[in-house]
JSON list of C-alpha atoms in Angstrom, two decimals:
[
{"chain": "A", "resi": 7, "resn": "ALA", "atom": "CA", "xyz": [71.88, 67.25, 125.30]},
{"chain": "A", "resi": 8, "resn": "GLN", "atom": "CA", "xyz": [68.79, 68.70, 123.53]},
{"chain": "A", "resi": 9, "resn": "SER", "atom": "CA", "xyz": [65.64, 67.32, 124.74]},
{"chain": "A", "resi": 10, "resn": "VAL", "atom": "CA", "xyz": [62.15, 67.63, 123.89]},
{"chain": "A", "resi": 11, "resn": "SER", "atom": "CA", "xyz": [59.55, 66.65, 126.83]},
{"chain": "A", "resi": 12, "resn": "GLN", "atom": "CA", "xyz": [56.11, 65.75, 126.75]},
{"chain": "A", "resi": 13, "resn": "HIS", "atom": "CA", "xyz": [54.82, 65.14, 130.28]},
{"chain": "A", "resi": 14, "resn": "ASN", "atom": "CA", "xyz": [51.14, 63.58, 129.21]},
{"chain": "A", "resi": 15, "resn": "HIS", "atom": "CA", "xyz": [51.55, 60.14, 127.52]},
{"chain": "A", "resi": 16, "resn": "HIS", "atom": "CA", "xyz": [47.90, 59.62, 127.40]},
{"chain": "A", "resi": 17, "resn": "VAL", "atom": "CA", "xyz": [45.20, 61.71, 127.54]},
{"chain": "A", "resi": 18, "resn": "ILE", "atom": "CA", "xyz": [41.16, 61.02, 127.20]},
{"chain": "A", "resi": 19, "resn": "LEU", "atom": "CA", "xyz": [38.28, 63.17, 127.05]},
{"chain": "A", "resi": 20, "resn": "SER", "atom": "CA", "xyz": [35.07, 63.55, 126.11]},
{"chain": "A", "resi": 21, "resn": "GLU", "atom": "CA", "xyz": [33.90, 65.14, 123.00]},
{"chain": "A", "resi": 22, "resn": "ALA", "atom": "CA", "xyz": [33.43, 69.17, 123.44]},
{"chain": "A", "resi": 23, "resn": "ALA", "atom": "CA", "xyz": [36.19, 69.17, 126.36]},
{"chain": "A", "resi": 24, "resn": "SER", "atom": "CA", "xyz": [39.12, 71.33, 126.31]},
{"chain": "A", "resi": 25, "resn": "LEU", "atom": "CA", "xyz": [42.60, 70.20, 125.29]},
{"chain": "A", "resi": 26, "resn": "GLU", "atom": "CA", "xyz": [45.88, 71.31, 126.48]},
{"chain": "A", "resi": 27, "resn": "LEU", "atom": "CA", "xyz": [48.98, 69.48, 125.54]},
{"chain": "A", "resi": 28, "resn": "GLY", "atom": "CA", "xyz": [52.43, 70.51, 127.46]},
{"chain": "A", "resi": 29, "resn": "CYS", "atom": "CA", "xyz": [55.33, 70.19, 125.65]},
{"chain": "A", "resi": 30, "resn": "ASN", "atom": "CA", "xyz": [58.90, 71.67, 127.26]},
{"chain": "A", "resi": 31, "resn": "TYR", "atom": "CA", "xyz": [62.53, 71.74, 125.67]},
{"chain": "A", "resi": 32, "resn": "SER", "atom": "CA", "xyz": [65.70, 71.83, 127.25]},
{"chain": "A", "resi": 33, "resn": "TYR", "atom": "CA", "xyz": [67.76, 74.47, 124.37]},
{"chain": "A", "resi": 34, "resn": "GLY", "atom": "CA", "xyz": [68.26, 77.97, 125.31]},
{"chain": "A", "resi": 35, "resn": "GLY", "atom": "CA", "xyz": [68.85, 79.23, 121.99]},
{"chain": "A", "resi": 36, "resn": "THR", "atom": "CA", "xyz": [66.89, 80.09, 118.88]},
{"chain": "A", "resi": 37, "resn": "VAL", "atom": "CA", "xyz": [64.41, 77.23, 117.55]},
{"chain": "A", "resi": 38, "resn": "ASN", "atom": "CA", "xyz": [61.79, 76.51, 115.15]},
{"chain": "A", "resi": 39, "resn": "LEU", "atom": "CA", "xyz": [58.82, 74.38, 116.64]},
{"chain": "A", "resi": 40, "resn": "PHE", "atom": "CA", "xyz": [56.44, 72.50, 115.67]},
{"chain": "A", "resi": 41, "resn": "TRP", "atom": "CA", "xyz": [53.53, 69.79, 116.65]},
{"chain": "A", "resi": 42, "resn": "TYR", "atom": "CA", "xyz": [52.65, 66.66, 114.37]},
{"chain": "A", "resi": 43, "resn": "VAL", "atom": "CA", "xyz": [49.61, 64.51, 114.26]},
{"chain": "A", "resi": 44, "resn": "GLN", "atom": "CA", "xyz": [49.46, 60.88, 113.38]},
{"chain": "A", "resi": 45, "resn": "TYR", "atom": "CA", "xyz": [46.03, 59.43, 113.12]},
{"chain": "A", "resi": 46, "resn": "PRO", "atom": "CA", "xyz": [45.87, 56.00, 113.60]},
{"chain": "A", "resi": 47, "resn": "GLY", "atom": "CA", "xyz": [47.14, 53.70, 110.46]},
{"chain": "A", "resi": 48, "resn": "GLN", "atom": "CA", "xyz": [48.02, 57.17, 108.55]},
{"chain": "A", "resi": 49, "resn": "HIS", "atom": "CA", "xyz": [51.25, 58.89, 108.55]},
{"chain": "A", "resi": 50, "resn": "LEU", "atom": "CA", "xyz": [52.41, 61.85, 110.50]},
{"chain": "A", "resi": 51, "resn": "GLN", "atom": "CA", "xyz": [51.20, 65.34, 109.08]},
{"chain": "A", "resi": 52, "resn": "LEU", "atom": "CA", "xyz": [52.09, 68.51, 110.44]},
{"chain": "A", "resi": 53, "resn": "LEU", "atom": "CA", "xyz": [49.78, 70.41, 112.62]},
{"chain": "A", "resi": 54, "resn": "LEU", "atom": "CA", "xyz": [51.19, 74.06, 112.98]},
{"chain": "A", "resi": 55, "resn": "LYS", "atom": "CA", "xyz": [54.86, 75.60, 113.46]},
{"chain": "A", "resi": 56, "resn": "TYR", "atom": "CA", "xyz": [56.21, 78.22, 114.93]},
{"chain": "A", "resi": 57, "resn": "PHE", "atom": "CA", "xyz": [59.24, 80.16, 113.14]},
{"chain": "A", "resi": 58, "resn": "SER", "atom": "CA", "xyz": [59.13, 83.59, 114.58]},
{"chain": "A", "resi": 59, "resn": "GLY", "atom": "CA", "xyz": [56.46, 86.69, 115.45]},
{"chain": "A", "resi": 60, "resn": "ASP", "atom": "CA", "xyz": [53.06, 86.42, 117.17]},
{"chain": "A", "resi": 61, "resn": "PRO", "atom": "CA", "xyz": [53.76, 83.37, 119.77]},
{"chain": "A", "resi": 62, "resn": "LEU", "atom": "CA", "xyz": [50.27, 82.12, 119.18]},
{"chain": "A", "resi": 63, "resn": "VAL", "atom": "CA", "xyz": [50.19, 80.11, 115.95]},
{"chain": "A", "resi": 64, "resn": "LYS", "atom": "CA", "xyz": [47.07, 79.00, 114.71]},
{"chain": "A", "resi": 65, "resn": "GLY", "atom": "CA", "xyz": [47.18, 75.48, 112.90]},
{"chain": "A", "resi": 66, "resn": "ILE", "atom": "CA", "xyz": [44.52, 73.35, 111.03]},
{"chain": "A", "resi": 67, "resn": "LYS", "atom": "CA", "xyz": [41.30, 71.83, 112.32]},
{"chain": "A", "resi": 68, "resn": "GLY", "atom": "CA", "xyz": [41.05, 74.57, 115.24]},
{"chain": "A", "resi": 69, "resn": "PHE", "atom": "CA", "xyz": [44.41, 73.49, 116.72]},
{"chain": "A", "resi": 70, "resn": "GLU", "atom": "CA", "xyz": [46.36, 76.43, 118.08]},
{"chain": "A", "resi": 71, "resn": "ALA", "atom": "CA", "xyz": [49.89, 76.39, 120.33]},
{"chain": "A", "resi": 72, "resn": "GLU", "atom": "CA", "xyz": [51.69, 79.20, 122.57]},
{"chain": "A", "resi": 73, "resn": "PHE", "atom": "CA", "xyz": [55.26, 79.60, 122.59]},
{"chain": "A", "resi": 74, "resn": "ILE", "atom": "CA", "xyz": [56.55, 80.74, 125.67]},
{"chain": "A", "resi": 75, "resn": "LYS", "atom": "CA", "xyz": [60.21, 81.59, 125.74]},
{"chain": "A", "resi": 76, "resn": "SER", "atom": "CA", "xyz": [60.86, 82.17, 129.63]},
{"chain": "A", "resi": 77, "resn": "LYS", "atom": "CA", "xyz": [58.90, 78.63, 130.03]},
{"chain": "A", "resi": 78, "resn": "PHE", "atom": "CA", "xyz": [60.68, 76.78, 127.29]},
{"chain": "A", "resi": 79, "resn": "SER", "atom": "CA", "xyz": [57.08, 75.43, 126.08]},
{"chain": "A", "resi": 80, "resn": "PHE", "atom": "CA", "xyz": [54.96, 75.46, 123.16]},
{"chain": "A", "resi": 81, "resn": "ASN", "atom": "CA", "xyz": [51.61, 73.70, 124.41]},
{"chain": "A", "resi": 82, "resn": "LEU", "atom": "CA", "xyz": [49.12, 72.58, 121.96]},
{"chain": "A", "resi": 83, "resn": "ARG", "atom": "CA", "xyz": [45.09, 73.58, 122.36]},
{"chain": "A", "resi": 84, "resn": "LYS", "atom": "CA", "xyz": [41.87, 73.09, 121.55]},
{"chain": "A", "resi": 85, "resn": "PRO", "atom": "CA", "xyz": [38.84, 74.42, 122.56]},
{"chain": "A", "resi": 86, "resn": "SER", "atom": "CA", "xyz": [36.69, 72.00, 121.95]},
{"chain": "A", "resi": 87, "resn": "VAL", "atom": "CA", "xyz": [38.00, 68.22, 120.68]},
{"chain": "A", "resi": 88, "resn": "GLN", "atom": "CA", "xyz": [35.81, 66.25, 118.65]},
{"chain": "A", "resi": 89, "resn": "TRP", "atom": "CA", "xyz": [36.34, 62.32, 117.88]},
{"chain": "A", "resi": 90, "resn": "SER", "atom": "CA", "xyz": [37.94, 62.67, 114.99]},
{"chain": "A", "resi": 91, "resn": "ASP", "atom": "CA", "xyz": [40.76, 64.26, 116.98]},
{"chain": "A", "resi": 92, "resn": "THR", "atom": "CA", "xyz": [42.08, 60.68, 118.43]},
{"chain": "A", "resi": 93, "resn": "ALA", "atom": "CA", "xyz": [45.56, 60.43, 117.20]},
{"chain": "A", "resi": 94, "resn": "GLU", "atom": "CA", "xyz": [49.26, 60.69, 118.86]},
{"chain": "A", "resi": 95, "resn": "TYR", "atom": "CA", "xyz": [50.62, 64.28, 118.67]},
{"chain": "A", "resi": 96, "resn": "PHE", "atom": "CA", "xyz": [53.91, 64.72, 118.69]},
{"chain": "A", "resi": 97, "resn": "CYS", "atom": "CA", "xyz": [55.88, 68.18, 119.54]},
{"chain": "A", "resi": 98, "resn": "ALA", "atom": "CA", "xyz": [59.09, 68.98, 117.93]},
{"chain": "A", "resi": 99, "resn": "VAL", "atom": "CA", "xyz": [61.75, 71.56, 118.08]},
{"chain": "A", "resi": 100, "resn": "ALA", "atom": "CA", "xyz": [64.78, 72.06, 115.87]},
{"chain": "A", "resi": 101, "resn": "ARG", "atom": "CA", "xyz": [67.33, 74.08, 116.84]},
{"chain": "A", "resi": 102, "resn": "MET", "atom": "CA", "xyz": [68.77, 76.93, 114.26]},
{"chain": "A", "resi": 103, "resn": "ASP", "atom": "CA", "xyz": [72.45, 76.85, 115.36]},
{"chain": "A", "resi": 104, "resn": "SER", "atom": "CA", "xyz": [72.99, 73.53, 114.39]},
{"chain": "A", "resi": 105, "resn": "SER", "atom": "CA", "xyz": [72.21, 70.82, 111.87]},
{"chain": "A", "resi": 106, "resn": "TYR", "atom": "CA", "xyz": [68.27, 71.82, 111.68]},
{"chain": "A", "resi": 107, "resn": "LYS", "atom": "CA", "xyz": [67.56, 68.36, 113.00]},
{"chain": "A", "resi": 108, "resn": "LEU", "atom": "CA", "xyz": [64.24, 67.72, 114.36]},
{"chain": "A", "resi": 109, "resn": "ILE", "atom": "CA", "xyz": [64.10, 66.35, 117.87]},
{"chain": "A", "resi": 110, "resn": "PHE", "atom": "CA", "xyz": [60.58, 64.57, 118.95]},
{"chain": "A", "resi": 111, "resn": "GLY", "atom": "CA", "xyz": [59.28, 64.28, 122.25]},
{"chain": "A", "resi": 112, "resn": "SER", "atom": "CA", "xyz": [57.96, 60.97, 123.19]},
{"chain": "A", "resi": 113, "resn": "GLY", "atom": "CA", "xyz": [54.15, 61.61, 122.07]},
{"chain": "A", "resi": 114, "resn": "THR", "atom": "CA", "xyz": [50.82, 62.00, 123.39]},
{"chain": "A", "resi": 115, "resn": "ARG", "atom": "CA", "xyz": [48.19, 59.44, 122.49]},
{"chain": "A", "resi": 116, "resn": "LEU", "atom": "CA", "xyz": [44.79, 61.19, 122.53]},
{"chain": "A", "resi": 117, "resn": "LEU", "atom": "CA", "xyz": [41.66, 59.54, 123.00]},
{"chain": "A", "resi": 118, "resn": "VAL", "atom": "CA", "xyz": [38.16, 60.95, 122.51]},
{"chain": "A", "resi": 119, "resn": "ARG", "atom": "CA", "xyz": [35.49, 59.26, 123.64]},
{"chain": "A", "resi": 120, "resn": "PRO", "atom": "CA", "xyz": [31.95, 60.15, 121.86]},
{"chain": "B", "resi": 15, "resn": "GLY", "atom": "CA", "xyz": [56.94, 63.65, 92.99]},
{"chain": "B", "resi": 16, "resn": "ALA", "atom": "CA", "xyz": [54.04, 65.71, 95.24]},
{"chain": "B", "resi": 17, "resn": "GLY", "atom": "CA", "xyz": [54.95, 63.48, 98.51]},
{"chain": "B", "resi": 18, "resn": "VAL", "atom": "CA", "xyz": [57.91, 61.73, 99.71]},
{"chain": "B", "resi": 19, "resn": "SER", "atom": "CA", "xyz": [57.72, 58.40, 98.44]},
{"chain": "B", "resi": 20, "resn": "GLN", "atom": "CA", "xyz": [59.25, 55.29, 100.65]},
{"chain": "B", "resi": 21, "resn": "SER", "atom": "CA", "xyz": [59.71, 51.63, 99.39]},
{"chain": "B", "resi": 22, "resn": "PRO", "atom": "CA", "xyz": [58.70, 48.93, 100.09]},
{"chain": "B", "resi": 23, "resn": "SER", "atom": "CA", "xyz": [55.82, 49.93, 102.45]},
{"chain": "B", "resi": 24, "resn": "ASN", "atom": "CA", "xyz": [56.05, 46.38, 104.20]},
{"chain": "B", "resi": 25, "resn": "LYS", "atom": "CA", "xyz": [59.48, 44.16, 104.69]},
{"chain": "B", "resi": 26, "resn": "VAL", "atom": "CA", "xyz": [59.69, 41.09, 106.72]},
{"chain": "B", "resi": 27, "resn": "THR", "atom": "CA", "xyz": [62.89, 39.56, 107.03]},
{"chain": "B", "resi": 28, "resn": "GLU", "atom": "CA", "xyz": [64.67, 36.94, 108.64]},
{"chain": "B", "resi": 29, "resn": "LYS", "atom": "CA", "xyz": [67.37, 37.75, 111.45]},
{"chain": "B", "resi": 30, "resn": "GLY", "atom": "CA", "xyz": [70.74, 38.12, 109.82]},
{"chain": "B", "resi": 31, "resn": "LYS", "atom": "CA", "xyz": [69.67, 39.59, 106.80]},
{"chain": "B", "resi": 32, "resn": "ASP", "atom": "CA", "xyz": [70.75, 42.84, 105.23]},
{"chain": "B", "resi": 33, "resn": "VAL", "atom": "CA", "xyz": [68.03, 45.12, 104.18]},
{"chain": "B", "resi": 34, "resn": "GLU", "atom": "CA", "xyz": [67.79, 48.07, 102.15]},
{"chain": "B", "resi": 35, "resn": "LEU", "atom": "CA", "xyz": [64.83, 50.69, 102.30]},
{"chain": "B", "resi": 36, "resn": "ARG", "atom": "CA", "xyz": [64.27, 53.80, 100.15]},
{"chain": "B", "resi": 37, "resn": "CYS", "atom": "CA", "xyz": [63.11, 56.78, 99.96]},
{"chain": "B", "resi": 38, "resn": "ASP", "atom": "CA", "xyz": [62.40, 59.06, 96.84]},
{"chain": "B", "resi": 39, "resn": "PRO", "atom": "CA", "xyz": [62.14, 62.88, 98.97]},
{"chain": "B", "resi": 40, "resn": "ILE", "atom": "CA", "xyz": [60.00, 66.07, 97.46]},
{"chain": "B", "resi": 41, "resn": "SER", "atom": "CA", "xyz": [61.80, 67.61, 94.41]},
{"chain": "B", "resi": 42, "resn": "GLY", "atom": "CA", "xyz": [63.63, 70.23, 95.68]},
{"chain": "B", "resi": 43, "resn": "HIS", "atom": "CA", "xyz": [64.23, 69.76, 98.76]},
{"chain": "B", "resi": 44, "resn": "THR", "atom": "CA", "xyz": [67.65, 69.99, 100.00]},
{"chain": "B", "resi": 45, "resn": "ALA", "atom": "CA", "xyz": [67.61, 68.12, 103.17]},
{"chain": "B", "resi": 46, "resn": "LEU", "atom": "CA", "xyz": [67.04, 64.56, 104.02]},
{"chain": "B", "resi": 47, "resn": "TYR", "atom": "CA", "xyz": [66.20, 62.66, 107.17]},
{"chain": "B", "resi": 48, "resn": "TRP", "atom": "CA", "xyz": [65.79, 59.12, 108.64]},
{"chain": "B", "resi": 49, "resn": "TYR", "atom": "CA", "xyz": [63.61, 58.34, 111.42]},
{"chain": "B", "resi": 50, "resn": "ARG", "atom": "CA", "xyz": [62.50, 55.18, 113.52]},
{"chain": "B", "resi": 51, "resn": "GLN", "atom": "CA", "xyz": [59.45, 54.64, 115.23]},
{"chain": "B", "resi": 52, "resn": "SER", "atom": "CA", "xyz": [59.33, 51.65, 117.44]},
{"chain": "B", "resi": 53, "resn": "LEU", "atom": "CA", "xyz": [56.20, 50.57, 118.88]},
{"chain": "B", "resi": 54, "resn": "GLY", "atom": "CA", "xyz": [54.81, 52.75, 121.91]},
{"chain": "B", "resi": 55, "resn": "GLN", "atom": "CA", "xyz": [58.46, 54.76, 121.40]},
{"chain": "B", "resi": 56, "resn": "GLY", "atom": "CA", "xyz": [58.76, 58.19, 120.10]},
{"chain": "B", "resi": 57, "resn": "LEU", "atom": "CA", "xyz": [60.77, 59.24, 116.67]},
{"chain": "B", "resi": 58, "resn": "GLU", "atom": "CA", "xyz": [64.41, 58.53, 117.24]},
{"chain": "B", "resi": 59, "resn": "PHE", "atom": "CA", "xyz": [66.42, 60.83, 114.94]},
{"chain": "B", "resi": 60, "resn": "LEU", "atom": "CA", "xyz": [68.91, 58.33, 112.67]},
{"chain": "B", "resi": 61, "resn": "ILE", "atom": "CA", "xyz": [70.77, 60.24, 110.14]},
{"chain": "B", "resi": 62, "resn": "TYR", "atom": "CA", "xyz": [70.44, 63.77, 108.02]},
{"chain": "B", "resi": 63, "resn": "PHE", "atom": "CA", "xyz": [72.02, 64.95, 104.82]},
{"chain": "B", "resi": 64, "resn": "GLN", "atom": "CA", "xyz": [71.70, 68.30, 103.61]},
{"chain": "B", "resi": 65, "resn": "GLY", "atom": "CA", "xyz": [73.39, 69.39, 100.33]},
{"chain": "B", "resi": 66, "resn": "ASN", "atom": "CA", "xyz": [76.32, 68.34, 99.78]},
{"chain": "B", "resi": 67, "resn": "SER", "atom": "CA", "xyz": [77.61, 68.33, 103.06]},
{"chain": "B", "resi": 68, "resn": "ALA", "atom": "CA", "xyz": [78.70, 65.32, 105.09]},
{"chain": "B", "resi": 69, "resn": "PRO", "atom": "CA", "xyz": [76.09, 63.77, 107.00]},
{"chain": "B", "resi": 70, "resn": "ASP", "atom": "CA", "xyz": [74.81, 63.99, 110.29]},
{"chain": "B", "resi": 71, "resn": "LYS", "atom": "CA", "xyz": [74.64, 60.40, 111.43]},
{"chain": "B", "resi": 72, "resn": "SER", "atom": "CA", "xyz": [74.95, 60.78, 115.43]},
{"chain": "B", "resi": 73, "resn": "GLY", "atom": "CA", "xyz": [71.79, 58.80, 115.55]},
{"chain": "B", "resi": 74, "resn": "LEU", "atom": "CA", "xyz": [72.55, 55.63, 113.84]},
{"chain": "B", "resi": 75, "resn": "PRO", "atom": "CA", "xyz": [72.40, 53.41, 116.86]},
{"chain": "B", "resi": 76, "resn": "SER", "atom": "CA", "xyz": [75.16, 50.53, 115.59]},
{"chain": "B", "resi": 77, "resn": "ASP", "atom": "CA", "xyz": [77.50, 50.24, 112.91]},
{"chain": "B", "resi": 78, "resn": "ARG", "atom": "CA", "xyz": [75.39, 47.94, 111.39]},
{"chain": "B", "resi": 79, "resn": "PHE", "atom": "CA", "xyz": [73.51, 51.07, 109.86]},
{"chain": "B", "resi": 80, "resn": "SER", "atom": "CA", "xyz": [74.16, 53.35, 107.02]},
{"chain": "B", "resi": 81, "resn": "ALA", "atom": "CA", "xyz": [72.50, 55.27, 104.94]},
{"chain": "B", "resi": 82, "resn": "GLU", "atom": "CA", "xyz": [73.93, 57.14, 101.84]},
{"chain": "B", "resi": 83, "resn": "ARG", "atom": "CA", "xyz": [72.03, 59.84, 99.04]},
{"chain": "B", "resi": 84, "resn": "THR", "atom": "CA", "xyz": [72.86, 59.67, 95.43]},
{"chain": "B", "resi": 85, "resn": "GLY", "atom": "CA", "xyz": [72.64, 62.80, 93.27]},
{"chain": "B", "resi": 86, "resn": "GLY", "atom": "CA", "xyz": [71.44, 64.87, 96.52]},
{"chain": "B", "resi": 87, "resn": "SER", "atom": "CA", "xyz": [67.80, 63.00, 95.84]},
{"chain": "B", "resi": 88, "resn": "VAL", "atom": "CA", "xyz": [67.37, 59.45, 96.55]},
{"chain": "B", "resi": 89, "resn": "SER", "atom": "CA", "xyz": [68.41, 57.60, 99.79]},
{"chain": "B", "resi": 90, "resn": "THR", "atom": "CA", "xyz": [68.71, 54.36, 100.98]},
{"chain": "B", "resi": 91, "resn": "LEU", "atom": "CA", "xyz": [68.79, 53.17, 104.59]},
{"chain": "B", "resi": 92, "resn": "THR", "atom": "CA", "xyz": [70.86, 49.92, 104.78]},
{"chain": "B", "resi": 93, "resn": "ILE", "atom": "CA", "xyz": [70.83, 47.56, 108.01]},
{"chain": "B", "resi": 94, "resn": "GLN", "atom": "CA", "xyz": [73.47, 44.92, 107.68]},
{"chain": "B", "resi": 95, "resn": "ARG", "atom": "CA", "xyz": [72.97, 41.43, 109.76]},
{"chain": "B", "resi": 96, "resn": "THR", "atom": "CA", "xyz": [69.20, 42.72, 111.52]},
{"chain": "B", "resi": 97, "resn": "GLN", "atom": "CA", "xyz": [68.32, 41.54, 114.72]},
{"chain": "B", "resi": 98, "resn": "GLN", "atom": "CA", "xyz": [64.88, 41.50, 116.12]},
{"chain": "B", "resi": 99, "resn": "GLU", "atom": "CA", "xyz": [65.43, 44.95, 117.98]},
{"chain": "B", "resi": 100, "resn": "ASP", "atom": "CA", "xyz": [65.41, 46.52, 114.50]},
{"chain": "B", "resi": 101, "resn": "SER", "atom": "CA", "xyz": [61.88, 45.64, 114.12]},
{"chain": "B", "resi": 102, "resn": "ALA", "atom": "CA", "xyz": [60.20, 49.56, 113.45]},
{"chain": "B", "resi": 103, "resn": "VAL", "atom": "CA", "xyz": [58.63, 51.47, 111.28]},
{"chain": "B", "resi": 104, "resn": "TYR", "atom": "CA", "xyz": [61.14, 53.65, 109.18]},
{"chain": "B", "resi": 105, "resn": "LEU", "atom": "CA", "xyz": [60.17, 56.84, 108.45]},
{"chain": "B", "resi": 106, "resn": "CYS", "atom": "CA", "xyz": [61.89, 59.63, 105.68]},
{"chain": "B", "resi": 107, "resn": "ALA", "atom": "CA", "xyz": [61.48, 63.03, 105.89]},
{"chain": "B", "resi": 108, "resn": "SER", "atom": "CA", "xyz": [62.44, 65.88, 103.81]},
{"chain": "B", "resi": 109, "resn": "SER", "atom": "CA", "xyz": [62.41, 69.63, 103.93]},
{"chain": "B", "resi": 110, "resn": "TYR", "atom": "CA", "xyz": [63.14, 73.11, 102.43]},
{"chain": "B", "resi": 111, "resn": "ARG", "atom": "CA", "xyz": [65.24, 75.39, 104.22]},
{"chain": "B", "resi": 112, "resn": "ARG", "atom": "CA", "xyz": [66.13, 79.19, 103.41]},
{"chain": "B", "resi": 113, "resn": "ASP", "atom": "CA", "xyz": [67.88, 81.76, 105.14]},
{"chain": "B", "resi": 114, "resn": "ARG", "atom": "CA", "xyz": [68.20, 79.71, 108.19]},
{"chain": "B", "resi": 115, "resn": "VAL", "atom": "CA", "xyz": [64.44, 78.94, 108.41]},
{"chain": "B", "resi": 116, "resn": "ASN", "atom": "CA", "xyz": [63.43, 75.52, 108.05]},
{"chain": "B", "resi": 117, "resn": "TYR", "atom": "CA", "xyz": [60.09, 75.13, 106.60]},
{"chain": "B", "resi": 118, "resn": "GLY", "atom": "CA", "xyz": [59.13, 72.23, 108.11]},
{"chain": "B", "resi": 119, "resn": "TYR", "atom": "CA", "xyz": [59.48, 68.35, 106.93]},
{"chain": "B", "resi": 120, "resn": "THR", "atom": "CA", "xyz": [57.23, 66.36, 104.80]},
{"chain": "B", "resi": 121, "resn": "PHE", "atom": "CA", "xyz": [57.10, 62.66, 106.49]},
{"chain": "B", "resi": 122, "resn": "GLY", "atom": "CA", "xyz": [56.91, 59.58, 103.96]},
{"chain": "B", "resi": 123, "resn": "SER", "atom": "CA", "xyz": [54.47, 56.99, 105.30]},
{"chain": "B", "resi": 124, "resn": "GLY", "atom": "CA", "xyz": [56.77, 54.72, 106.21]},
{"chain": "B", "resi": 125, "resn": "THR", "atom": "CA", "xyz": [58.79, 51.33, 105.85]},
{"chain": "B", "resi": 126, "resn": "ARG", "atom": "CA", "xyz": [57.69, 48.55, 108.59]},
{"chain": "B", "resi": 127, "resn": "LEU", "atom": "CA", "xyz": [60.23, 46.69, 109.10]},
{"chain": "B", "resi": 128, "resn": "THR", "atom": "CA", "xyz": [59.55, 43.44, 110.69]},
{"chain": "B", "resi": 129, "resn": "VAL", "atom": "CA", "xyz": [62.58, 41.11, 111.49]},
{"chain": "B", "resi": 130, "resn": "VAL", "atom": "CA", "xyz": [61.70, 37.24, 112.62]}
]
């Protein structure tokens, strides 16, 4: 069965530190890839997405992610985090040859200390 | 509407009662999804509707759960004989797909269900 793994469940950083959150998936075919963010008390918001083309994708608020097909990875990065980035981050994968349902990782809780 | 609308936003029910959760997707979005987010857990896929195709019910945890989508728009998720383990936030999402590319999912703010 397809799965999405986020290995970091909790991450604590100080402001201005660099961030990298790992995401790996287990499906070998063509996929669409997403990162969603859920700020405290708010609903899920799309951070960025990859469909095809340039594997380095830039999203909102200075986030970017790199799709490495050979590693089945789609890691999220930000060079300098801010206190306002405190949130839960979800990686998600949709297979292109199935029902297109979005399968989520278990999420990473990021706490940024001022 | 401008976004995915879910109602009620909060629901407290007694164990054994039935509940109905409503989702009104973005106009023009052909696909509609239900997910469940339990405390400290990720998002669990429940059911998916795409146009007139038969729904993908593979994520429904038991036969107490059912969902329907009327007229290709509004969807209702029904939980019969609720149990305490059904307590969670139930999220609805809709999406637009073209040429086998799924342009992401827009989520509603969810319904927080508490079974007491």
